[in-house]
Structures are given as C-alpha cells and as structure tokens.
mmCIF file of C-alpha atoms and ligand atoms in Angstrom:
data_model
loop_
_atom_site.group_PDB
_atom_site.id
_atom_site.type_symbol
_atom_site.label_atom_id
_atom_site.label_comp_id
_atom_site.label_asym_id
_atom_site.label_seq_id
_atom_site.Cartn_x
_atom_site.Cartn_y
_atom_site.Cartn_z
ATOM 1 C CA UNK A 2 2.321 -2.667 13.574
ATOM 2 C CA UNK A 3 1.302 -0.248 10.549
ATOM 3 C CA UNK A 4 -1.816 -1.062 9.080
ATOM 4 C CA UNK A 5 -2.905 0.342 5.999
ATOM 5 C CA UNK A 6 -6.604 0.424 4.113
ATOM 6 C CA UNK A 7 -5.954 0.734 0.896
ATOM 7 C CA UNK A 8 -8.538 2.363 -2.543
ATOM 8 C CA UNK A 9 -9.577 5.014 -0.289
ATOM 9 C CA UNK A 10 -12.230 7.232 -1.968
ATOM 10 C CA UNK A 11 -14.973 8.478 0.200
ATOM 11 C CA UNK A 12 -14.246 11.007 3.118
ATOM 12 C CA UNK A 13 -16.563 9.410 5.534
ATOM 13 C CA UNK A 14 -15.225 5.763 4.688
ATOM 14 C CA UNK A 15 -11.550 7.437 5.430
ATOM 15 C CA UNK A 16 -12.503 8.934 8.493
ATOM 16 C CA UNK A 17 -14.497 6.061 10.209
ATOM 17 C CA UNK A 18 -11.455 3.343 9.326
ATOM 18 C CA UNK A 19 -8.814 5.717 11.025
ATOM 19 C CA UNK A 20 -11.021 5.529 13.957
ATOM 20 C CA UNK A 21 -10.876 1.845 13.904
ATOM 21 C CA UNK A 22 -7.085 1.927 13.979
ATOM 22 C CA UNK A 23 -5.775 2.330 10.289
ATOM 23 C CA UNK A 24 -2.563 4.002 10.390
ATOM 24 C CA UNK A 25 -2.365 4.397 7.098
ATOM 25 C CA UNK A 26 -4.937 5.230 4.159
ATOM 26 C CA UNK A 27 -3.666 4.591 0.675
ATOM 27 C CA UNK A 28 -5.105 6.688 -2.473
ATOM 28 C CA UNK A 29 -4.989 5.343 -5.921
ATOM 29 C CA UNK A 30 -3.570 7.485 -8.522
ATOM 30 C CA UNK A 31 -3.835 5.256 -10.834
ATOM 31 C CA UNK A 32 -6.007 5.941 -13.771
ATOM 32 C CA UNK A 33 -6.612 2.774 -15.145
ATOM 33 C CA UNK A 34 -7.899 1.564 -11.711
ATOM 34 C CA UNK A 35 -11.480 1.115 -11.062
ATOM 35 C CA UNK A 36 -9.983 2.705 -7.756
ATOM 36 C CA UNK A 37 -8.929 5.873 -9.233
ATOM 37 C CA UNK A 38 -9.477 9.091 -7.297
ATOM 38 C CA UNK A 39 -8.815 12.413 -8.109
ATOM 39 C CA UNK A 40 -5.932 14.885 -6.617
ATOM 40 C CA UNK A 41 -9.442 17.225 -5.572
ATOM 41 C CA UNK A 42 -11.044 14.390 -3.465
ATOM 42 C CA UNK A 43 -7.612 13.086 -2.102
ATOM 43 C CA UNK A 44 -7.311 16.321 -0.642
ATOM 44 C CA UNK A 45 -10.609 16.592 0.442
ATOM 45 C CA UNK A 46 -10.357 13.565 2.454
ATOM 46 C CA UNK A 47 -6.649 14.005 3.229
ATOM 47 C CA UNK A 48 -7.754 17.469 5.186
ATOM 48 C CA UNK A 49 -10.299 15.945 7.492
ATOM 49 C CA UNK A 50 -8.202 13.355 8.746
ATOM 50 C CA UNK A 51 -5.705 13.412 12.083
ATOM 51 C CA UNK A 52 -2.129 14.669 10.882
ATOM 52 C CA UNK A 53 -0.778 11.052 12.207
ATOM 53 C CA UNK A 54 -2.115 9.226 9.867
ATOM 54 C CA UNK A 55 0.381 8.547 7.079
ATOM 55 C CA UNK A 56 -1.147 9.326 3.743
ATOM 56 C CA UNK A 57 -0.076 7.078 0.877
ATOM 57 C CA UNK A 58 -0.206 8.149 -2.910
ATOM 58 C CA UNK A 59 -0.370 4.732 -5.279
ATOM 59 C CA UNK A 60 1.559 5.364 -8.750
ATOM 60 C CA UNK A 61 2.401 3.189 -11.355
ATOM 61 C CA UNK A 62 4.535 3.828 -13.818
ATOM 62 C CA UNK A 63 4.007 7.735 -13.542
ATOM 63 C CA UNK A 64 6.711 10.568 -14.165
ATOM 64 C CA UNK A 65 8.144 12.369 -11.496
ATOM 65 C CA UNK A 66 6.675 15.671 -12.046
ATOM 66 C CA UNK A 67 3.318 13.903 -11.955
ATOM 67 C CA UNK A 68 3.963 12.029 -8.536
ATOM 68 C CA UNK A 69 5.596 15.622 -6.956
ATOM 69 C CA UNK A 70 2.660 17.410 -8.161
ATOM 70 C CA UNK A 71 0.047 15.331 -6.789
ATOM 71 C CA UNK A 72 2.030 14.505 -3.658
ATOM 72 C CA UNK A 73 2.170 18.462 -3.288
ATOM 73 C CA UNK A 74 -1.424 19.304 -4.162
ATOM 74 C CA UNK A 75 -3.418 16.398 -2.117
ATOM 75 C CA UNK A 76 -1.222 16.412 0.792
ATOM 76 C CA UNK A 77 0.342 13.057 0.377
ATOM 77 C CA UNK A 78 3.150 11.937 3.073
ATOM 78 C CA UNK A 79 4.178 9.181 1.008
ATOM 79 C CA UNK A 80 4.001 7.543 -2.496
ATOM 80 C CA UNK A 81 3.606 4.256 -3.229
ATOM 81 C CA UNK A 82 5.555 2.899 -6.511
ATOM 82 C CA UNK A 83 3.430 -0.108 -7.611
ATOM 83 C CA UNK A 84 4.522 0.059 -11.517
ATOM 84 C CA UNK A 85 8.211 -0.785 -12.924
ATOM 85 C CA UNK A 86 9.672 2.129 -11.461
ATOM 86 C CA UNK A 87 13.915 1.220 -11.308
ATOM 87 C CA UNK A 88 16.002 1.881 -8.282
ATOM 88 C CA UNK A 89 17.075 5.339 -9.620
ATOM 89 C CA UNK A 90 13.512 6.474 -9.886
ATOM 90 C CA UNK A 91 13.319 5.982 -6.364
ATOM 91 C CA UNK A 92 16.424 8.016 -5.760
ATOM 92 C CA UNK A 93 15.731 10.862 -8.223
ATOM 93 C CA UNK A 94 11.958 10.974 -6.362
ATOM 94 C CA UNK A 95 13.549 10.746 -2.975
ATOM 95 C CA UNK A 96 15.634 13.700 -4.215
ATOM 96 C CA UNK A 97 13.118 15.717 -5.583
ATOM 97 C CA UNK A 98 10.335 15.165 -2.492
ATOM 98 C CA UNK A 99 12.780 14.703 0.613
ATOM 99 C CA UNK A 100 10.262 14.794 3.233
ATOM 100 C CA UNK A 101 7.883 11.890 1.825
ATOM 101 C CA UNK A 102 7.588 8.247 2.626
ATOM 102 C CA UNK A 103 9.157 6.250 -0.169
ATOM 103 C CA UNK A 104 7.420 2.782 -0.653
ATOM 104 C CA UNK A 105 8.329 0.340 -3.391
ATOM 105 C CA UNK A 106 5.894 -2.366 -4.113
ATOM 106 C CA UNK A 107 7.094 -5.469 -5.921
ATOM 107 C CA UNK A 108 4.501 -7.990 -7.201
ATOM 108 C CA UNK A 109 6.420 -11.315 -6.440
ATOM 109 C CA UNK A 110 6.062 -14.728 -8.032
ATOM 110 C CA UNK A 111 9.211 -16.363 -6.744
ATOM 111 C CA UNK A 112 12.139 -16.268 -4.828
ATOM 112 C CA UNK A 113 13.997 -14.683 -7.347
ATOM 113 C CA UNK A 114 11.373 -11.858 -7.299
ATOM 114 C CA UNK A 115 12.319 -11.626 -3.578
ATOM 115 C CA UNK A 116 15.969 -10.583 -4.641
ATOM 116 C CA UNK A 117 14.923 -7.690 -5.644
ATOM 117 C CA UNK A 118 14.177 -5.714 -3.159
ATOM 118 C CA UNK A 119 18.397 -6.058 -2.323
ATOM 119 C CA UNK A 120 18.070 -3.392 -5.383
ATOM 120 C CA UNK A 121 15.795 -1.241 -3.558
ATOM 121 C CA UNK A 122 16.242 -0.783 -0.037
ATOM 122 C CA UNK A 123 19.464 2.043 -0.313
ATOM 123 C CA UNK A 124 16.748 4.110 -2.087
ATOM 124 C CA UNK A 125 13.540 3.929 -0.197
ATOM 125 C CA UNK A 126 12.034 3.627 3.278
ATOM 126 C CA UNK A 127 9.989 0.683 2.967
ATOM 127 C CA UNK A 128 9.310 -2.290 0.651
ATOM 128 C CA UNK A 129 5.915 -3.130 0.200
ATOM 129 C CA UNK A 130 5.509 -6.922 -1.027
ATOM 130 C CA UNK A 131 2.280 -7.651 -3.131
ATOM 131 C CA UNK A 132 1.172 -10.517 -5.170
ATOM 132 C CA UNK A 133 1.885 -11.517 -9.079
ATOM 133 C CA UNK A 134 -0.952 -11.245 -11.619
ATOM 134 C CA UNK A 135 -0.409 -11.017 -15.283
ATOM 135 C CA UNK A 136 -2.755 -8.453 -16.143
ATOM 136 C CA UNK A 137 -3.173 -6.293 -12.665
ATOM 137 C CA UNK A 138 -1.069 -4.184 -11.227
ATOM 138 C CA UNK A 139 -2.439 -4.097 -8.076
ATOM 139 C CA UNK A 140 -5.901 -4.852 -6.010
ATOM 140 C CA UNK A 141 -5.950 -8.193 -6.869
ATOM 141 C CA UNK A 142 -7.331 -9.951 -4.028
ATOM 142 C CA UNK A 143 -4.810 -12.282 -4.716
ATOM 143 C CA UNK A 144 -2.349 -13.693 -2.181
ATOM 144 C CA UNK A 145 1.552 -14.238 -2.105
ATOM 145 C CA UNK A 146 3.199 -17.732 -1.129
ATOM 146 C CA UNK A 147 3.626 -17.032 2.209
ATOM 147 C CA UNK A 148 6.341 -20.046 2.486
ATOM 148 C CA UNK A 149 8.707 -18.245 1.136
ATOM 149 C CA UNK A 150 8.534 -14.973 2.947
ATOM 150 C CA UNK A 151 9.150 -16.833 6.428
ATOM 151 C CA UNK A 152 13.094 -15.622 6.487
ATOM 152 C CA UNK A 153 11.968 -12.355 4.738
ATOM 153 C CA UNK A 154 13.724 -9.687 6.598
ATOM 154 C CA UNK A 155 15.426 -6.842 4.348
ATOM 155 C CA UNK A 156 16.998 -4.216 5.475
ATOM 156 C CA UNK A 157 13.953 -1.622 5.512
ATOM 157 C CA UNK A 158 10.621 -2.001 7.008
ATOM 158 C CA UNK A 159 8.367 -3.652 5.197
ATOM 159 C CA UNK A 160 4.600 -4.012 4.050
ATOM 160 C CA UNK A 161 2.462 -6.973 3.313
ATOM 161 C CA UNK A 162 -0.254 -7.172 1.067
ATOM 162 C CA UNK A 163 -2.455 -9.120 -1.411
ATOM 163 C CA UNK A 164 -5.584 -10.611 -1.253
ATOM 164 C CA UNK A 165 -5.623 -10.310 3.184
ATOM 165 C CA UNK A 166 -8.821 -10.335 4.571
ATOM 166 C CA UNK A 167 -9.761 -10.579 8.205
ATOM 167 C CA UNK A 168 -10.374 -14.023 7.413
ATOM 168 C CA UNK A 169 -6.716 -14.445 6.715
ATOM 169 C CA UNK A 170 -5.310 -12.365 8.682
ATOM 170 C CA UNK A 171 -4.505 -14.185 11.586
ATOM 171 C CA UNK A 172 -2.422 -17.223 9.617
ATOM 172 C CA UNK A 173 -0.645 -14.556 7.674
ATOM 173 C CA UNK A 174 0.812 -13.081 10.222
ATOM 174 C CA UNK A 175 1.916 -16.523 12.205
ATOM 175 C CA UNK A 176 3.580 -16.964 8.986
ATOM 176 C CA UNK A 177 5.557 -14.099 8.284
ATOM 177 C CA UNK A 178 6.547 -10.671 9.793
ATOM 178 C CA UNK A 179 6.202 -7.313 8.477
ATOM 179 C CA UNK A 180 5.971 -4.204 9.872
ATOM 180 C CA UNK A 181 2.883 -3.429 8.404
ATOM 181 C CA UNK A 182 -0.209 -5.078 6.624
ATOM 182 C CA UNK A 183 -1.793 -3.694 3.259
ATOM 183 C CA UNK A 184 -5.732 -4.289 2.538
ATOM 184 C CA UNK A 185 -7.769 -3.041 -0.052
ATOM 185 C CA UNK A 186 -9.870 -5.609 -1.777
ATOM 186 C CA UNK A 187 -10.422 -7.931 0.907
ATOM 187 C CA UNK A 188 -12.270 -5.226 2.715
ATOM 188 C CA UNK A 189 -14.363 -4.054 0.346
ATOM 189 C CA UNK A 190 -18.103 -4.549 -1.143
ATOM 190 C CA UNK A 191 -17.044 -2.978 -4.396
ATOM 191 C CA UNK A 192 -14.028 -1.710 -5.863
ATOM 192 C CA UNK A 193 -13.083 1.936 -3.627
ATOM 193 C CA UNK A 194 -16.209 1.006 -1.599
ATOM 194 C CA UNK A 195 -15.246 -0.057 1.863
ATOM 195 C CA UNK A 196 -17.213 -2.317 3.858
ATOM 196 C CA UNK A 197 -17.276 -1.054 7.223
ATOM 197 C CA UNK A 198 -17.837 -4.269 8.802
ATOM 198 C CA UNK A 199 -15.409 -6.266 7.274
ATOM 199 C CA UNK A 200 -12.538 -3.338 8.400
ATOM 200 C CA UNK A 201 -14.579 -3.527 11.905
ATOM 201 C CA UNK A 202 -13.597 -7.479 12.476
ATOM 202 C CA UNK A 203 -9.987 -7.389 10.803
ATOM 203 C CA UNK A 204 -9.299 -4.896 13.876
ATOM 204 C CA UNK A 205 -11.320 -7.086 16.539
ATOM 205 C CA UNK A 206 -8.722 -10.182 15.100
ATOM 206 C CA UNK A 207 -6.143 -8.009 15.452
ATOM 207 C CA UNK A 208 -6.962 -6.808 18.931
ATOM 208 C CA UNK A 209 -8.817 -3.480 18.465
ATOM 209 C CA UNK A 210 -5.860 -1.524 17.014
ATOM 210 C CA UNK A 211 -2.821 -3.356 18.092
HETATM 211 O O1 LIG B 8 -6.088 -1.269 -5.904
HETATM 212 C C1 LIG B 8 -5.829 -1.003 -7.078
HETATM 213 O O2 LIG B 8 -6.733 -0.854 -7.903
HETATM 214 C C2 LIG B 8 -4.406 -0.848 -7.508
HETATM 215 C C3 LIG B 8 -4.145 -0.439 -8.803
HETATM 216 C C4 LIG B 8 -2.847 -0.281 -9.243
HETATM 217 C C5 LIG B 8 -1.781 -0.535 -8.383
HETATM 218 C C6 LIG B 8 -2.033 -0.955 -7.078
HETATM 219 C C7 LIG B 8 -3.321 -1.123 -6.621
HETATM 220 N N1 LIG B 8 -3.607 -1.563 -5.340
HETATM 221 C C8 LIG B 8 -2.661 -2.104 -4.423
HETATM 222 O O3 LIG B 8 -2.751 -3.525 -4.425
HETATM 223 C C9 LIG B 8 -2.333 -4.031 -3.167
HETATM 224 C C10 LIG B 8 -3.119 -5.229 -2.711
HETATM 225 O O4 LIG B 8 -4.460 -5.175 -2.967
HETATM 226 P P1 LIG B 8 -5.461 -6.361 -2.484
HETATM 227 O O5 LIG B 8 -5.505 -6.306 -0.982
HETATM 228 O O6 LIG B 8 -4.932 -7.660 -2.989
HETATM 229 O O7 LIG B 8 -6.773 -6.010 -3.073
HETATM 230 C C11 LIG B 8 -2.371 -2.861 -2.211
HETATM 231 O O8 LIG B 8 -1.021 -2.528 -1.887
HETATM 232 C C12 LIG B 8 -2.949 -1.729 -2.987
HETATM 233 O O9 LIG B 8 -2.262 -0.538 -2.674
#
C-alpha cells in the first residue's frame, strides 16, 4: 500500500519519514496554507531524497502554467488537484506534463459527492478522497464517513485521507480499501511540523512499512 506524509517542509523531517516507509511526500503549493512551501525548498528537499519516492505537488485552484512550472522547477512526479479543478483541467494538465502522476482530490460530504469521481477517472491516475469542510480546502484533521466508502472501488487507484492518525488507522482501513493512505495533520505537532513519533507508531500499526 502507498502511504503518503503529507505538508512536508523541512529536509530532515522528509528524509527521516521516507526511512520509516513513506512512499510518498506531499508539498503544499498552496499559498494560503499555513503549510505553504516554496518551489526553492521543495527542491531542496526533493534532491536529497531516494528517486522512488513519489513526490507530490498540492494545488488548488492554480493555472496550468503555474502547476507545469513548479512541477518542472522542484522536481515534482506528481500534482495533487485539491481545488475545483474540472475534468478537462485534468486532461489539458495531463497533456501538457505527460510524465507526472495525476491525482484528483475531492472533499466529499455525501454519496452524491462520491459520483464524482465517475467524472474523473478517464483523466487522471488516481483519486484521492478527502473530507468536507466549509472553509478548508485541505489539512483539516477532519475525517470522511467511512460507511459509505465500504463499496468504494472506482476505476483508478485511489487515496484516502482526512483527519487519519495512527490512532485511527487501524479501523480505517478494516473499513475501507484504498490503495494508499494520506496524513498530514494527524501527524503533526504544528502545522508543516512533523512529529517524528507520531509517523514512528502509524508505521509500527501498520507493520513497519507494509
Ligand atoms: O494541508 C493543507 O494545508 C492543505 C491545504 C490546501 C489543500 C490541501 C491541503 N492538505 C491536504 O489535506 C489532506 C488531508 O489532511 P489531514 O490529514 O486531514 O490533515 C491531505 O491530502 C493533504 O494533502
């Protein structure tokens, strides 16, 4: 399973978490965020770490040329759209950056939320699925209904996230089944600062990596 840490923003943080077993590091480009970190340090980071390691880009509502240049410049292998992007964004990204990861996150309420990813899933590789809050976009803390994503299987791979913890880990995923997990808040002491420990024992409830 893919496991990503997510509001990334110091090198050594990055590093040590890979070696715990994140497959995934996720970088907020999001200015408003108090997560926000710079195309300079994303690179920074992005350089010391092993090339395996997927490194994810998190837009919202930004243009193309913005998400292509900072893709190119910080050496992103994927970008996260966590804004209102439409299925043709996707596509017209996907055209213009062929060789990245396309994720689409979609902040779900209710089953009719769910529907949407039908929209998505020609256009993308994988569908992230976070939680609804009416003034956040993303890093929350705040978790899904996990009732209703028990039949959840589209027809990409697929991310979960909000508000996991290794606390809530475990009863997540008897719930539901993703190919990947999403964390950022739940492992954190403040906002882009990671606490070590807590990434430590969501990988010793996971079995050390699995
Ligand atoms: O983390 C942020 O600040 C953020 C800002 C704007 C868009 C997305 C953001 N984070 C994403 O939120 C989810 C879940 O976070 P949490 O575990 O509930 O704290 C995750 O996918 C982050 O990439």
């Amino acid at each position: 399973m893919r496991i990503k840490i997510c509001g990334i923003t110091q090198p050594q943080q990055g590093k040590t978490i890979v070696s715990l077993g994140a497959t995934a590091l996720g970088f907020i480009c999001v200015p408003s965020s108090p997560r926000y970190i710079k195309v300079e340090q994303i690179r920074a980071i992005v350089e010391q770490l092993p090339e395996k390691v997927d490194k994810i880009g998190v837009f919202a509502n930004a243009t193309l040329e913005e998400i292509k240049q900072t893709a190119i410049d910080s050496g992103l292998t994927g970008a996260q759209l966590h804004g209102d992007e439409s299925p043709e964004f996707a596509l017209q990204l996907r055209e213009l950056l062929p060789d990245i990861e396309i994720l689409k996150a979609l902040r779900i309420r209710n089953t009719e939320d769910i529907d949407k990813v039908l929209h998505y899933t020609a256009y993308i590789d994988t569908i992230l699925l976070d939680a609804y809050h009416p003034q956040q976009l993303g890093g929350t803390g705040k978790t899904l209904d996990w009732d209703i994503l028990e039949q959840f299987s589209p027809a990409c791979p697929w991310f979960l996230a909000g508000g996991l913890t290794p606390d809530n880990i475990l009863d997540a995923l008897n719930q539901v089944h993703p190919n990947g997990i999403d964390l950022s808040s739940g492992v954190e002491r403040a906002p882009g600062d990671k606490d070590l420990d807590k990434v430590a024992k969501l990988f010793e409830r996971l079995g050390n990596g699995e």
